[in-house]
CSV table of C-alpha atoms in Angstrom, one decimal:
chain,number,residue,atom,x,y,z
N,1040,UNK,CA,181.0,22.8,-21.2
N,1041,UNK,CA,184.3,21.2,-21.1
N,1042,UNK,CA,186.2,21.7,-23.9
N,1043,UNK,CA,187.0,18.5,-26.8
N,1044,UNK,CA,190.3,17.9,-28.4
N,1045,UNK,CA,191.8,15.3,-30.2
N,1046,UNK,CA,195.6,14.3,-29.3
N,1047,UNK,CA,197.6,12.4,-32.3
N,1048,UNK,CA,200.3,10.2,-31.8
N,1049,UNK,CA,202.0,7.4,-33.8
N,1050,UNK,CA,202.2,3.6,-32.8
N,1051,UNK,CA,204.4,0.7,-33.4
N,1052,UNK,CA,204.9,-2.8,-32.0
N,1053,UNK,CA,208.5,-4.3,-30.8
N,1054,UNK,CA,210.1,-7.7,-30.8
N,1055,UNK,CA,212.2,-8.4,-27.9
N,1056,UNK,CA,215.0,-6.6,-29.9
N,1057,UNK,CA,213.2,-3.3,-29.9
N,1058,UNK,CA,212.4,-4.1,-34.0
N,1059,UNK,CA,209.8,-2.7,-35.3
N,1060,UNK,CA,207.3,-5.5,-36.6
N,1061,UNK,CA,205.1,-5.9,-39.4
N,1062,UNK,CA,201.4,-4.7,-38.2
N,1063,UNK,CA,199.9,-6.1,-40.7
N,1064,UNK,CA,201.2,-9.6,-39.4
N,1065,UNK,CA,201.7,-8.7,-35.6
N,1066,UNK,CA,201.3,-11.9,-33.8
N,1067,UNK,CA,200.4,-13.8,-37.1
N,1068,UNK,CA,197.1,-11.9,-36.7
N,1069,UNK,CA,197.4,-8.0,-37.6
N,1070,UNK,CA,196.9,-4.8,-35.5
N,1071,UNK,CA,193.3,-4.7,-36.9
N,1072,UNK,CA,192.1,-8.7,-36.3
N,1073,UNK,CA,194.3,-7.6,-32.2
N,1074,UNK,CA,191.8,-4.5,-32.4
N,1075,UNK,CA,188.8,-6.2,-33.2
N,1076,UNK,CA,189.3,-9.2,-30.3
N,1077,UNK,CA,190.6,-6.5,-27.8
N,1078,UNK,CA,187.5,-4.2,-28.2
N,1079,UNK,CA,185.2,-7.6,-28.0
N,1080,UNK,CA,187.1,-9.5,-25.0
N,1081,UNK,CA,186.4,-6.2,-22.7
N,1082,UNK,CA,182.4,-5.5,-24.1
N,1083,UNK,CA,181.0,-7.4,-21.2
N,1084,UNK,CA,182.4,-6.2,-18.2
N,1085,UNK,CA,185.2,-3.4,-16.7
N,1086,UNK,CA,188.4,-4.5,-16.8
N,1087,UNK,CA,190.8,-3.3,-14.0
N,1088,UNK,CA,193.9,-2.0,-14.2
N,1089,UNK,CA,196.1,-2.1,-10.7
N,1090,UNK,CA,198.9,-0.5,-11.0
N,1091,UNK,CA,197.1,2.4,-12.1
N,1092,UNK,CA,193.7,2.2,-10.4
N,1093,UNK,CA,191.9,2.4,-13.6
N,1094,UNK,CA,189.0,0.6,-15.0
N,1095,UNK,CA,188.2,0.4,-18.9
N,1096,UNK,CA,185.3,-1.2,-20.6
N,1097,UNK,CA,184.3,-1.2,-25.1
N,1098,UNK,CA,181.2,0.5,-25.9
N,1099,UNK,CA,181.6,0.4,-29.5
N,1100,UNK,CA,184.2,-0.5,-32.6
N,1101,UNK,CA,184.3,-0.4,-36.2
N,1102,UNK,CA,187.0,-0.7,-38.8
N,1103,UNK,CA,187.0,0.1,-42.4
N,1104,UNK,CA,188.7,0.1,-45.4
N,1105,UNK,CA,189.4,3.9,-46.4
N,1106,UNK,CA,189.7,4.1,-50.7
N,1107,UNK,CA,190.3,6.9,-53.1
N,1108,UNK,CA,187.7,8.1,-55.9
N,1109,UNK,CA,189.7,4.6,-57.9
N,1110,UNK,CA,188.7,2.4,-55.1
N,1111,UNK,CA,192.2,1.4,-54.5
N,1112,UNK,CA,192.9,1.2,-50.8
N,1113,UNK,CA,194.3,4.2,-48.8
N,1114,UNK,CA,194.0,3.0,-45.3
N,1115,UNK,CA,192.3,1.0,-42.0
N,1116,UNK,CA,190.4,2.6,-40.0
N,1117,UNK,CA,189.9,1.6,-36.8
N,1118,UNK,CA,187.7,3.2,-34.7
N,1119,UNK,CA,185.9,2.8,-31.0
N,1120,UNK,CA,184.5,4.1,-27.8
N,1121,UNK,CA,185.8,3.4,-24.1
N,1122,UNK,CA,184.5,4.0,-20.8
N,1123,UNK,CA,187.3,4.5,-18.6
N,1124,UNK,CA,188.0,5.9,-14.8
N,1125,UNK,CA,189.9,5.9,-11.9
N,1126,UNK,CA,189.8,4.5,-9.0
N,1127,UNK,CA,191.8,4.3,-5.0
N,1128,UNK,CA,190.4,7.6,-3.3
N,1129,UNK,CA,187.7,7.7,-1.3
N,1130,UNK,CA,185.7,11.0,-1.2
N,1131,UNK,CA,182.5,12.9,-0.7
N,1132,UNK,CA,179.6,13.9,-3.6
N,1133,UNK,CA,177.9,17.2,-3.4
N,1134,UNK,CA,175.9,18.8,-5.0
N,1135,UNK,CA,176.8,22.1,-6.5
N,1136,UNK,CA,173.4,23.3,-6.3
N,1137,UNK,CA,172.0,22.4,-2.5
N,1138,UNK,CA,175.8,22.0,-1.6
N,1139,UNK,CA,174.1,18.5,0.1
N,1140,UNK,CA,176.6,15.5,0.3
N,1141,UNK,CA,174.7,12.7,-1.8
N,1142,UNK,CA,177.4,9.5,-1.7
N,1143,UNK,CA,180.1,8.9,0.3
N,1144,UNK,CA,182.9,7.5,-2.5
N,1145,UNK,CA,184.3,4.5,-1.5
N,1146,UNK,CA,188.3,3.8,-2.6
N,1147,UNK,CA,187.2,0.9,-4.1
N,1148,UNK,CA,183.9,2.9,-7.0
N,1149,UNK,CA,185.5,4.5,-9.8
N,1150,UNK,CA,184.0,7.6,-12.0
N,1151,UNK,CA,183.8,6.7,-15.3
N,1152,UNK,CA,183.8,8.9,-18.6
N,1153,UNK,CA,183.2,7.6,-22.2
N,1154,UNK,CA,186.2,8.6,-24.8
N,1155,UNK,CA,186.5,8.0,-28.2
N,1156,UNK,CA,189.5,7.1,-30.0
N,1157,UNK,CA,191.2,5.6,-33.8
N,1158,UNK,CA,193.9,3.5,-35.0
N,1159,UNK,CA,195.1,3.8,-38.5
N,1160,UNK,CA,197.0,2.0,-40.9
N,1161,UNK,CA,198.3,3.1,-44.6
N,1162,UNK,CA,197.7,0.3,-47.1
N,1163,UNK,CA,200.9,-0.8,-48.4
N,1164,UNK,CA,200.0,-3.5,-51.0
N,1165,UNK,CA,203.0,-5.5,-50.3
N,1166,UNK,CA,205.3,-3.9,-48.7
N,1167,UNK,CA,205.4,-4.2,-45.4
N,1168,UNK,CA,203.8,-1.4,-42.6
N,1169,UNK,CA,205.6,-0.7,-39.0
N,1170,UNK,CA,204.2,2.8,-37.8
N,1171,UNK,CA,200.2,3.8,-37.1
N,1172,UNK,CA,198.8,6.5,-36.4
N,1173,UNK,CA,196.7,6.7,-33.1
N,1174,UNK,CA,194.1,9.4,-31.9
N,1175,UNK,CA,192.6,9.9,-28.6
N,1176,UNK,CA,189.5,12.1,-27.8
N,1177,UNK,CA,189.8,14.2,-24.5
N,1178,UNK,CA,187.6,15.9,-22.8
N,1179,UNK,CA,188.4,18.8,-20.6
N,1180,UNK,CA,191.6,17.3,-18.5
N,1181,UNK,CA,190.3,13.7,-18.9
N,1182,UNK,CA,191.8,11.2,-21.2
N,1183,UNK,CA,192.3,7.5,-21.7
N,1184,UNK,CA,195.2,7.4,-23.3
N,1185,UNK,CA,197.3,6.0,-20.4
N,1186,UNK,CA,194.1,2.9,-19.9
N,1187,UNK,CA,194.5,2.3,-23.2
N,1188,UNK,CA,197.9,1.9,-23.7
N,1189,UNK,CA,198.7,-0.2,-20.9
N,1190,UNK,CA,195.6,-2.5,-21.5
N,1191,UNK,CA,196.6,-2.8,-25.4
N,1192,UNK,CA,199.9,-3.4,-24.6
N,1193,UNK,CA,198.5,-6.0,-22.0
N,1194,UNK,CA,197.2,-7.4,-24.7
N,1195,UNK,CA,199.3,-8.0,-27.0
N,1196,UNK,CA,201.9,-9.4,-24.6
N,1197,UNK,CA,198.9,-12.3,-23.8
N,1198,UNK,CA,199.7,-12.8,-27.5
N,1199,UNK,CA,203.1,-13.1,-27.6
N,1200,UNK,CA,205.1,-12.4,-24.5
N,1201,UNK,CA,207.9,-10.8,-26.8
N,1202,UNK,CA,206.1,-7.9,-28.4
N,1203,UNK,CA,205.9,-4.9,-27.2
N,1204,UNK,CA,202.9,-1.9,-28.0
N,1205,UNK,CA,205.0,1.6,-28.1
N,1206,UNK,CA,203.0,5.0,-28.9
N,1207,UNK,CA,205.5,7.8,-29.6
N,1208,UNK,CA,206.7,10.5,-31.5
N,1209,UNK,CA,204.9,11.5,-34.7
N,1210,UNK,CA,204.8,14.5,-35.9
N,1211,UNK,CA,208.1,15.1,-38.4
N,1212,UNK,CA,210.4,18.0,-37.9
N,1213,UNK,CA,208.4,19.4,-41.5
N,1214,UNK,CA,204.8,19.6,-39.9
N,1215,UNK,CA,206.1,21.8,-37.0
N,1216,UNK,CA,208.0,23.9,-39.2
N,1217,UNK,CA,204.8,24.2,-41.2
N,1218,UNK,CA,202.9,25.6,-38.5
N,1219,UNK,CA,206.1,28.0,-37.4
N,1220,UNK,CA,206.4,29.5,-40.9
N,1221,UNK,CA,202.8,29.9,-41.9
N,1222,UNK,CA,201.1,29.8,-38.6
N,1223,UNK,CA,200.0,32.6,-35.8
N,1224,UNK,CA,201.7,31.8,-32.1
N,1225,UNK,CA,198.9,32.5,-30.1
N,1226,UNK,CA,200.2,31.0,-26.8
N,1227,UNK,CA,202.9,29.6,-24.9
N,1228,UNK,CA,202.3,27.3,-21.7
N,1229,UNK,CA,204.6,26.3,-19.0
N,1230,UNK,CA,203.9,24.0,-16.7
N,1231,UNK,CA,206.0,23.0,-14.0
N,1232,UNK,CA,205.4,20.3,-10.6
N,1233,UNK,CA,206.5,20.7,-7.1
N,1234,UNK,CA,206.2,18.4,-4.8
N,1235,UNK,CA,204.2,18.8,-1.7
N,1236,UNK,CA,206.8,19.7,1.3
N,1237,UNK,CA,203.8,19.3,3.8
N,1238,UNK,CA,201.6,15.8,4.2
N,1239,UNK,CA,198.9,17.8,5.3
N,1240,UNK,CA,198.5,19.4,1.6
N,1241,UNK,CA,199.6,16.4,0.2
N,1242,UNK,CA,196.6,14.5,1.9
N,1243,UNK,CA,193.9,17.0,1.0
N,1244,UNK,CA,194.3,17.3,-2.4
N,1245,UNK,CA,194.8,14.0,-2.5
N,1246,UNK,CA,198.5,13.4,-4.6
N,1247,UNK,CA,202.2,14.5,-3.8
N,1248,UNK,CA,202.5,17.2,-6.6
N,1249,UNK,CA,201.1,20.1,-7.1
N,1250,UNK,CA,201.0,21.7,-10.7
N,1251,UNK,CA,202.4,25.5,-11.4
N,1252,UNK,CA,201.3,27.1,-15.0
N,1253,UNK,CA,202.2,30.4,-16.9
N,1254,UNK,CA,200.8,31.3,-19.7
N,1255,UNK,CA,202.2,33.6,-22.5
N,1256,UNK,CA,199.4,35.2,-24.7
N,1257,UNK,CA,200.3,36.4,-28.1
N,1258,UNK,CA,203.8,36.7,-27.9
N,1259,UNK,CA,205.3,39.2,-30.1
N,1260,UNK,CA,208.4,38.2,-32.0
N,1261,UNK,CA,209.1,34.6,-29.9
N,1262,UNK,CA,209.5,32.6,-33.3
N,1263,UNK,CA,211.7,35.0,-34.6
N,1264,UNK,CA,213.9,35.0,-31.8
N,1265,UNK,CA,213.2,31.1,-31.1
N,1266,UNK,CA,212.6,29.4,-34.3
N,1267,UNK,CA,216.1,27.8,-34.6
N,1268,UNK,CA,216.1,26.9,-30.9
N,1269,UNK,CA,213.5,25.0,-31.1
N,1270,UNK,CA,214.3,22.6,-34.2
N,1271,UNK,CA,217.5,22.3,-33.1
N,1272,UNK,CA,216.0,20.7,-30.4
N,1273,UNK,CA,213.7,18.6,-32.5
N,1274,UNK,CA,216.4,17.1,-34.4
N,1275,UNK,CA,217.8,15.9,-30.9
N,1276,UNK,CA,219.6,18.4,-29.5
N,1277,UNK,CA,220.1,20.5,-26.0
N,1278,UNK,CA,218.2,23.7,-24.8
N,1279,UNK,CA,214.8,22.1,-24.3
N,1280,UNK,CA,214.7,24.3,-20.5
N,1281,UNK,CA,216.4,27.4,-22.8
N,1282,UNK,CA,213.6,27.3,-25.4
N,1283,UNK,CA,211.7,30.0,-23.3
N,1284,UNK,CA,213.7,32.1,-21.2
N,1285,UNK,CA,212.1,33.6,-18.2
N,1286,UNK,CA,214.7,33.1,-14.9
N,1287,UNK,CA,213.5,36.5,-14.4
N,1288,UNK,CA,210.1,34.9,-12.7
N,1289,UNK,CA,212.3,32.1,-11.2
N,1290,UNK,CA,209.7,29.5,-13.6
N,1291,UNK,CA,211.8,26.5,-14.3
N,1292,UNK,CA,209.5,24.6,-16.6
N,1293,UNK,CA,209.0,20.8,-16.9
N,1294,UNK,CA,206.0,21.2,-19.7
N,1295,UNK,CA,206.7,23.3,-22.8
N,1296,UNK,CA,203.5,23.6,-25.4
N,1297,UNK,CA,202.7,26.1,-28.1
N,1298,UNK,CA,199.2,26.6,-29.4
N,1299,UNK,CA,199.7,27.5,-33.2
N,1300,UNK,CA,196.4,28.8,-35.3
N,1301,UNK,CA,197.0,28.1,-39.0
N,1302,UNK,CA,193.7,29.3,-41.1
N,1303,UNK,CA,190.5,28.1,-38.9
N,1304,UNK,CA,192.3,25.3,-37.3
N,1305,UNK,CA,194.0,25.7,-33.6
N,1306,UNK,CA,196.6,23.0,-32.8
N,1307,UNK,CA,198.3,22.4,-29.7
N,1308,UNK,CA,202.0,20.9,-29.8
N,1309,UNK,CA,203.6,19.5,-26.5
N,1310,UNK,CA,208.0,19.1,-27.0
N,1311,UNK,CA,208.0,18.1,-23.7
N,1312,UNK,CA,209.5,14.5,-24.7
N,1313,UNK,CA,211.0,14.7,-27.6
N,1314,UNK,CA,210.5,10.8,-27.9
N,1315,UNK,CA,206.7,11.3,-27.6
N,1316,UNK,CA,206.3,14.9,-29.3
N,1317,UNK,CA,202.3,15.4,-28.9
N,1318,UNK,CA,200.1,17.2,-30.8
N,1319,UNK,CA,196.2,18.4,-29.8
N,1320,UNK,CA,193.8,20.2,-31.4
N,1321,UNK,CA,190.4,21.8,-30.1
N,1322,UNK,CA,187.8,20.5,-31.5
N,1323,UNK,CA,185.1,21.6,-29.4
N,1324,UNK,CA,183.4,23.8,-32.4
N,1325,UNK,CA,183.7,20.5,-34.9
N,1326,UNK,CA,181.3,18.4,-32.7
N,1327,UNK,CA,177.8,17.8,-31.7
N,1328,UNK,CA,177.5,17.7,-28.3
N,1329,UNK,CA,174.7,15.3,-27.0
N,1330,UNK,CA,174.4,16.3,-23.3
N,1331,UNK,CA,177.7,16.3,-22.1
N,1332,UNK,CA,179.6,14.6,-24.4
N,1333,UNK,CA,180.5,14.8,-28.7
N,1334,UNK,CA,178.4,12.6,-30.5
N,1335,UNK,CA,179.7,9.7,-32.3
N,1336,UNK,CA,179.2,10.2,-35.7
N,1337,UNK,CA,180.3,13.8,-35.5
N,1338,UNK,CA,183.6,12.1,-33.3
N,1339,UNK,CA,184.6,9.6,-36.3
N,1340,UNK,CA,184.3,12.1,-38.7
N,1341,UNK,CA,186.7,14.7,-37.1
N,1342,UNK,CA,189.0,11.7,-36.5
N,1343,UNK,CA,188.7,10.5,-40.3
N,1344,UNK,CA,189.2,13.9,-41.5
N,1345,UNK,CA,192.5,14.1,-39.1
N,1346,UNK,CA,193.7,10.9,-40.2
N,1347,UNK,CA,193.4,12.1,-43.7
N,1348,UNK,CA,195.6,14.7,-42.8
N,1349,UNK,CA,197.9,13.1,-41.3
N,1350,UNK,CA,198.6,10.7,-43.3
N,1351,UNK,CA,199.1,12.6,-46.3
N,1352,UNK,CA,201.7,14.9,-44.1
N,1353,UNK,CA,203.5,12.0,-43.8
N,1354,UNK,CA,203.4,10.5,-47.2
N,1355,UNK,CA,201.5,7.6,-46.4
N,1356,UNK,CA,198.9,8.4,-48.9
């Protein structure tokens, strides 16, 4: 069984001056109505993103206004399910048990997988709201983020060409620092990408880059030595490549991730792009599986709980 994870981001909508606009009034509609229209419009057949060689289609969506015990509005919760997959490379489908060729897939056929996601914006009363929460479910190495980010931005621009949908930095420094202060650093994951020099290797693997990964399990005293360096980087300083020093191995990393355990929960924090610091959490043990995929109800519950946690952390509720 593949691991089921969620990745948490912030989102906003910006005008052509790169100024954030009120999410409740985007293009005179508001993000809630744009989300509903978007999901309804792609429910009948698969749409295509030629530039990314992706197809996608909505399967389910719901919008709920969440309130506290006193019936005061907390946030708008938008939850959905999208099927998406890639095309563009011909391949052979083989039965792993018999070794027999079952089907020859053309470059126009796509393998599609179902993914859940949610958007949430805090209630504000009469105040404006400029940032929301965006959570994607992943399964194994597969995700729908690229598909959604591109297609939803396309929908925003269809409504108003001067607007753009931006997915970016979520975690405040205090949030990450809390994990460094009170959590346990379980793993450091370093990844680098190297371009295949031999055209035969590129043809055999179907892409131009080779991925190499190095895992450091339960690093001893790492945070005692490197906590200040990490915080300096998060505050906009330099030194990303010096956070983990492994020059003796000749491994210059492009991607840096930390696995922190706090209580019974483990979160993966990706520091590779300061503008899009990503937080990933393995939720395999928290969802019910139906066959190879998480059930809709359990996935919705996990995302609701995660929204509550992050909204509270950033002071939105």
